[in-house]
mmCIF file of C-alpha atoms in Angstrom:
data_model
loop_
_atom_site.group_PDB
_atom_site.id
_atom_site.type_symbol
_atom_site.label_atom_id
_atom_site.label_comp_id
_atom_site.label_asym_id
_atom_site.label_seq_id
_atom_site.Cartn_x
_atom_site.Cartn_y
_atom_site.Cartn_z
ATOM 1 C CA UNK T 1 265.592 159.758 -32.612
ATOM 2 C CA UNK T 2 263.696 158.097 -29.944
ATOM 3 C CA UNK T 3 259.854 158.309 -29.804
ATOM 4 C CA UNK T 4 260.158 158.125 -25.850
ATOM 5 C CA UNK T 5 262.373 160.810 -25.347
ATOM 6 C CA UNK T 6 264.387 163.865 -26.742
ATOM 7 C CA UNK T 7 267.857 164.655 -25.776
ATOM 8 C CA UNK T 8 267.801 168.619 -25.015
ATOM 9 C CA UNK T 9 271.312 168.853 -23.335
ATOM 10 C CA UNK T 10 274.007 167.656 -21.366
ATOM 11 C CA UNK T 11 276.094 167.976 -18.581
ATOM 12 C CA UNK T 12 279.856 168.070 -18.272
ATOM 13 C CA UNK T 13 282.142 167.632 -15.306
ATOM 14 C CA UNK T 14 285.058 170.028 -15.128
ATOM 15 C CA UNK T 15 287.904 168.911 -13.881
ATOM 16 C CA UNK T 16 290.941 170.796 -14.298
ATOM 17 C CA UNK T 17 294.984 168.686 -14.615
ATOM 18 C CA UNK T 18 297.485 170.068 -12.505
ATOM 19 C CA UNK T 19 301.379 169.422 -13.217
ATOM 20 C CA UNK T 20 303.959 169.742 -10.696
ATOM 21 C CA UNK T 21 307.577 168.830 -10.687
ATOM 22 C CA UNK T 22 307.554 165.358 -11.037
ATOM 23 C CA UNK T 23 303.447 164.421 -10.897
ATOM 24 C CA UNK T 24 300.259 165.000 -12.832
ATOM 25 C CA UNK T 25 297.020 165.520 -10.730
ATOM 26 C CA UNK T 26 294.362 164.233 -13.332
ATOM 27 C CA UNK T 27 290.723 163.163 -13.471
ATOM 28 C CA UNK T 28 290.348 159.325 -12.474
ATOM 29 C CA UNK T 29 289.686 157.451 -14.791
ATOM 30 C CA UNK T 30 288.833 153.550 -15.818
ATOM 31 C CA UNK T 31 292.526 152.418 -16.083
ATOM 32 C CA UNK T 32 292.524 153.463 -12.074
ATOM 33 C CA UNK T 33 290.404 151.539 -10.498
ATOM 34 C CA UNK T 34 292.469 148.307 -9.877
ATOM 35 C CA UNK T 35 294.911 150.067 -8.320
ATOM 36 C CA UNK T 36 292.474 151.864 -6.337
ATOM 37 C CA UNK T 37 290.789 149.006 -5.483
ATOM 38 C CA UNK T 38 293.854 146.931 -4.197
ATOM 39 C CA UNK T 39 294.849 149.969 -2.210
ATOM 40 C CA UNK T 40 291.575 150.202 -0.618
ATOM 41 C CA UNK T 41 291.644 146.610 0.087
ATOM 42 C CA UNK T 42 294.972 146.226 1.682
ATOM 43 C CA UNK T 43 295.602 146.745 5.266
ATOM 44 C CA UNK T 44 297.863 149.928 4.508
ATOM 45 C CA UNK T 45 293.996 151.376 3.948
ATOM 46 C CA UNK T 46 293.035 151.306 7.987
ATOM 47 C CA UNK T 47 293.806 154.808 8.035
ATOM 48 C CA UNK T 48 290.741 155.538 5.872
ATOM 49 C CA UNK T 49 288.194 153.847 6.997
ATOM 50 C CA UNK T 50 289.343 150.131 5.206
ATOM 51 C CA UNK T 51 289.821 147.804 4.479
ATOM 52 C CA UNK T 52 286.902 147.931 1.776
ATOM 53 C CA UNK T 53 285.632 145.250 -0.101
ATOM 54 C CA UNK T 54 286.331 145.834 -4.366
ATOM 55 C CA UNK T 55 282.635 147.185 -4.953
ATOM 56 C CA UNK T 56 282.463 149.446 -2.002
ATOM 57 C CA UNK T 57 285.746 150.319 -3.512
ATOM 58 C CA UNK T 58 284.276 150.985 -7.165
ATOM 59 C CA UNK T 59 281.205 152.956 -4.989
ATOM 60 C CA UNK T 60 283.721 154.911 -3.518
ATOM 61 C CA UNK T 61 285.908 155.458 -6.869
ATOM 62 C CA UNK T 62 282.638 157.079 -8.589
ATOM 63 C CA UNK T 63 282.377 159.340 -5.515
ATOM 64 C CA UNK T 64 286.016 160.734 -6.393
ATOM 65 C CA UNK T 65 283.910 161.982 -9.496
ATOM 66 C CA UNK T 66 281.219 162.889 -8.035
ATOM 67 C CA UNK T 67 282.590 164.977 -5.771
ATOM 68 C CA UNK T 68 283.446 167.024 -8.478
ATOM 69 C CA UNK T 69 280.079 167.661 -10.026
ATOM 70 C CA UNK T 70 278.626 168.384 -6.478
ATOM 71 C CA UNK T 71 281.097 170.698 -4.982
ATOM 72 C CA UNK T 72 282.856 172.049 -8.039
ATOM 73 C CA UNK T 73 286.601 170.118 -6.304
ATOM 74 C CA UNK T 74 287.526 167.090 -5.886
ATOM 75 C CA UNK T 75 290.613 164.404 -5.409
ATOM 76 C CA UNK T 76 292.982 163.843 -8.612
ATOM 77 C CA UNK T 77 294.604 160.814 -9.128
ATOM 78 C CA UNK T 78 298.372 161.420 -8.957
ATOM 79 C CA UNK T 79 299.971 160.124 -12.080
ATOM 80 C CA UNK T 80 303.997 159.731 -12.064
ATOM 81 C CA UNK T 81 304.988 161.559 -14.557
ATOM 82 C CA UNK T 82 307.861 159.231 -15.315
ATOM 83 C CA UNK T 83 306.017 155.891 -15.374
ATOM 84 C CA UNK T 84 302.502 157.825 -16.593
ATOM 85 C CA UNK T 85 301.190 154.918 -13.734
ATOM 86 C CA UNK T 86 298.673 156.056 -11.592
ATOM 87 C CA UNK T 87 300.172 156.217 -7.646
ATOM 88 C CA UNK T 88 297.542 157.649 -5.311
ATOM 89 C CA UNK T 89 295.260 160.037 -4.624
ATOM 90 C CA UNK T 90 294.752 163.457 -3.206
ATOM 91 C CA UNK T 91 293.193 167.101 -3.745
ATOM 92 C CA UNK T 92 290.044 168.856 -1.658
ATOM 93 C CA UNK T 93 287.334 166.678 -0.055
ATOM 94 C CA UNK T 94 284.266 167.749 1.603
ATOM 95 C CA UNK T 95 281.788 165.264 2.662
ATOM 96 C CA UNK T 96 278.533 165.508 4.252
ATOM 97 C CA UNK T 97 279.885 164.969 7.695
ATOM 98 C CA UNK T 98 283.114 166.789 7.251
ATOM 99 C CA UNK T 99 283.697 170.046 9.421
ATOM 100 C CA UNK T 100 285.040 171.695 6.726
ATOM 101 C CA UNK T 101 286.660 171.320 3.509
ATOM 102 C CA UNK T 102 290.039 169.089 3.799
ATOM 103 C CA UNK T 103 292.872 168.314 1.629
ATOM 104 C CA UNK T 104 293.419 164.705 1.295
ATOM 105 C CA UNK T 105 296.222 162.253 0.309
ATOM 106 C CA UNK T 106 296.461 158.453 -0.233
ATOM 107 C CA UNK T 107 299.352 156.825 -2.211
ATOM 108 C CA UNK T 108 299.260 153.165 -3.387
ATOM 109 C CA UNK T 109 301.934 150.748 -2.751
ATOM 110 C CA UNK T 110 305.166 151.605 -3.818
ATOM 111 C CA UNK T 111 304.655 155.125 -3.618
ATOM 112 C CA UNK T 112 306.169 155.977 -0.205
ATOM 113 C CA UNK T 113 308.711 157.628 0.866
ATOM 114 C CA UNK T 114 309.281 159.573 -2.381
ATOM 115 C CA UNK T 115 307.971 162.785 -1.425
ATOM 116 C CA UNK T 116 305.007 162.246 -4.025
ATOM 117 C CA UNK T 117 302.133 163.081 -1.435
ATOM 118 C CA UNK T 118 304.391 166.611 -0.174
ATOM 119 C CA UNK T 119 304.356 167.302 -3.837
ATOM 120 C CA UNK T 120 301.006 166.370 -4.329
ATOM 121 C CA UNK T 121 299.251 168.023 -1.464
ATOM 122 C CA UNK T 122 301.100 171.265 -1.724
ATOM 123 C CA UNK T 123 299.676 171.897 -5.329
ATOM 124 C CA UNK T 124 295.855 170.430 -4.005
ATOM 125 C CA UNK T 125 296.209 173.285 -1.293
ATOM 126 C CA UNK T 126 297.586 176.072 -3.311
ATOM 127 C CA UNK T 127 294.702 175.423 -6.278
ATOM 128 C CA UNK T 128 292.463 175.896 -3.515
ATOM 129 C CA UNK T 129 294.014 179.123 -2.209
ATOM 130 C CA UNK T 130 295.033 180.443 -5.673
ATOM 131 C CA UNK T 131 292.515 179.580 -7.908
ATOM 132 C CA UNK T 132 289.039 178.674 -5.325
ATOM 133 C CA UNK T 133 289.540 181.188 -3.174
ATOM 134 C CA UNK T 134 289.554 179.593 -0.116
ATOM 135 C CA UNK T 135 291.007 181.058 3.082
ATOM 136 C CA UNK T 136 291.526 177.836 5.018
ATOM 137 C CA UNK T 137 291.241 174.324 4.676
ATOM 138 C CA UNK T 138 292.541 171.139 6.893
ATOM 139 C CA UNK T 139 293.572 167.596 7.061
ATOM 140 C CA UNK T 140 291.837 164.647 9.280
ATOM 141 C CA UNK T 141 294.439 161.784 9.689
ATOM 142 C CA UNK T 142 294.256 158.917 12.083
ATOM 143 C CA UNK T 143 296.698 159.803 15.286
ATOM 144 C CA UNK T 144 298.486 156.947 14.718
ATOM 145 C CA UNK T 145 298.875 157.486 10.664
ATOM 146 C CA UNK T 146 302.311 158.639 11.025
ATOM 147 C CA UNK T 147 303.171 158.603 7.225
ATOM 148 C CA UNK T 148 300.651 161.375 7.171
ATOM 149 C CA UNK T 149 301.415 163.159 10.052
ATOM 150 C CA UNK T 150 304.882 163.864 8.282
ATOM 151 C CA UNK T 151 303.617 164.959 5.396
ATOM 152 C CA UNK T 152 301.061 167.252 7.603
ATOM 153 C CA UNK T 153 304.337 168.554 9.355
ATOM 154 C CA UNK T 154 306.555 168.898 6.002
ATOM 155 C CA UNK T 155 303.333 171.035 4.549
ATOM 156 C CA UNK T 156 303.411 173.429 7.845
ATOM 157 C CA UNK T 157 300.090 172.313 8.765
ATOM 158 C CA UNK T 158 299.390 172.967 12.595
ATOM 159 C CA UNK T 159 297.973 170.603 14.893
ATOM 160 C CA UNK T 160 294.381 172.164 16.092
ATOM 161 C CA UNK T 161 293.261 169.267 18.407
ATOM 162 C CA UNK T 162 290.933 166.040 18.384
ATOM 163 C CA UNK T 163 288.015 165.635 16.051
ATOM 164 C CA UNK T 164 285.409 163.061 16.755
ATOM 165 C CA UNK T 165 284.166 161.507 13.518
ATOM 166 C CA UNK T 166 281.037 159.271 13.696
ATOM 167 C CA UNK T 167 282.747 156.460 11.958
ATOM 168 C CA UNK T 168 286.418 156.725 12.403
ATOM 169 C CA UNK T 169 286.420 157.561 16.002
ATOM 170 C CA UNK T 170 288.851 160.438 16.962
ATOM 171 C CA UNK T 171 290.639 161.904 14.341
ATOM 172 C CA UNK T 172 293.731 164.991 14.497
ATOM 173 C CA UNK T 173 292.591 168.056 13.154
ATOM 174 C CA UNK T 174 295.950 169.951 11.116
ATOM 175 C CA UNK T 175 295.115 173.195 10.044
ATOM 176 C CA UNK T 176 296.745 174.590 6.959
ATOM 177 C CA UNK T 177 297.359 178.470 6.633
ATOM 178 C CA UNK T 178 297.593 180.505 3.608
ATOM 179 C CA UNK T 179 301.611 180.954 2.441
ATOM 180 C CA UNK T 180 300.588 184.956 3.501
ATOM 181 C CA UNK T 181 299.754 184.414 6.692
ATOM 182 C CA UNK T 182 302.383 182.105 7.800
ATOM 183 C CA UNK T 183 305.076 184.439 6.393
ATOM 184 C CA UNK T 184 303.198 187.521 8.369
#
């Protein structure tokens, strides 16, 4: 026991694991980061904001968990279930200077053209429809992002118009509807 202080309580983080077909959505963790970190510094990471140098990267890694305590949702990092390797990123983001809450997606290297973001998005959006509540949520990408215009597309997502970010210029807004509503 210290003199100088008394520990009275604590203060956990929830965050929930989601499994889908093929991935597990999971809390980041340490064994992440370099592959965070090398997809944040590679040119592939343009279309958000990057390249970043490896601590901006690690600043922006504890953010991912952050986000979490602050908002009460966050990104997962997507975990191949088959490889238990970690392959990208993606759940509900909602910065400062955000419009509105968004679902996100990044994959690392390697993880393309697999379907692995698809899978991974659709089960970000439906925990926030299903279990948060929410009635809408969207997706910023860079126009010329196609990779994520596709999955935008293969998700049903409609393309509102331009946003104008303060940093990243003009982004596409895609709006994704509840299942309900785009079956009425």
């Amino acid at each position: 026991m210290s003199a100088l202080f008394r520990i009275t309580g604590e203060t956990q983080i929830c965050i929930p694991t989601l499994e889908t077909e093929r991935l597990t959505l999971r809390a980041p963790e340490a064994r992440d980061f370099d592959a965070y970190a090398a997809f944040r510094a590679s040119p592939r990471s343009v279309t958000v904001g990057g390249p970043f140098p490896r601590a901006v990267a690690h600043e922006q890694f504890n953010a991912v968990i952050g986000h979490w305590h602050m908002r009460g949702f966050g990104r997962w990092i997507i975990e191949n279930r088959d490889t238990q390797t970690a392959i990208g990123l993606a759940g509900l983001y909602h910065p400062e200077d955000w419009p509105e809450p968004e679902v996100a997606w990044s994959l690392f290297d390697g993880a393309e053209g697999q379907g692995f973001a698809t899978e991974a998005a659709r089960a970000a959006r439906a925990y926030a429809y299903d279990i948060l509540g929410w009635d809408q949520v969207m997706s910023l990408i860079m126009p010329n992002n196609t990779r994520s215009v596709a999955v935008a597309r293969r998700l049903g997502a409609i393309l509102e118009g331009p946003y104008s970010h303060p940093k990243l210029g003009t982004l596409d807004l895609w709006r994704h509807l509840p299942v309900e509503r785009i079956l009425a």
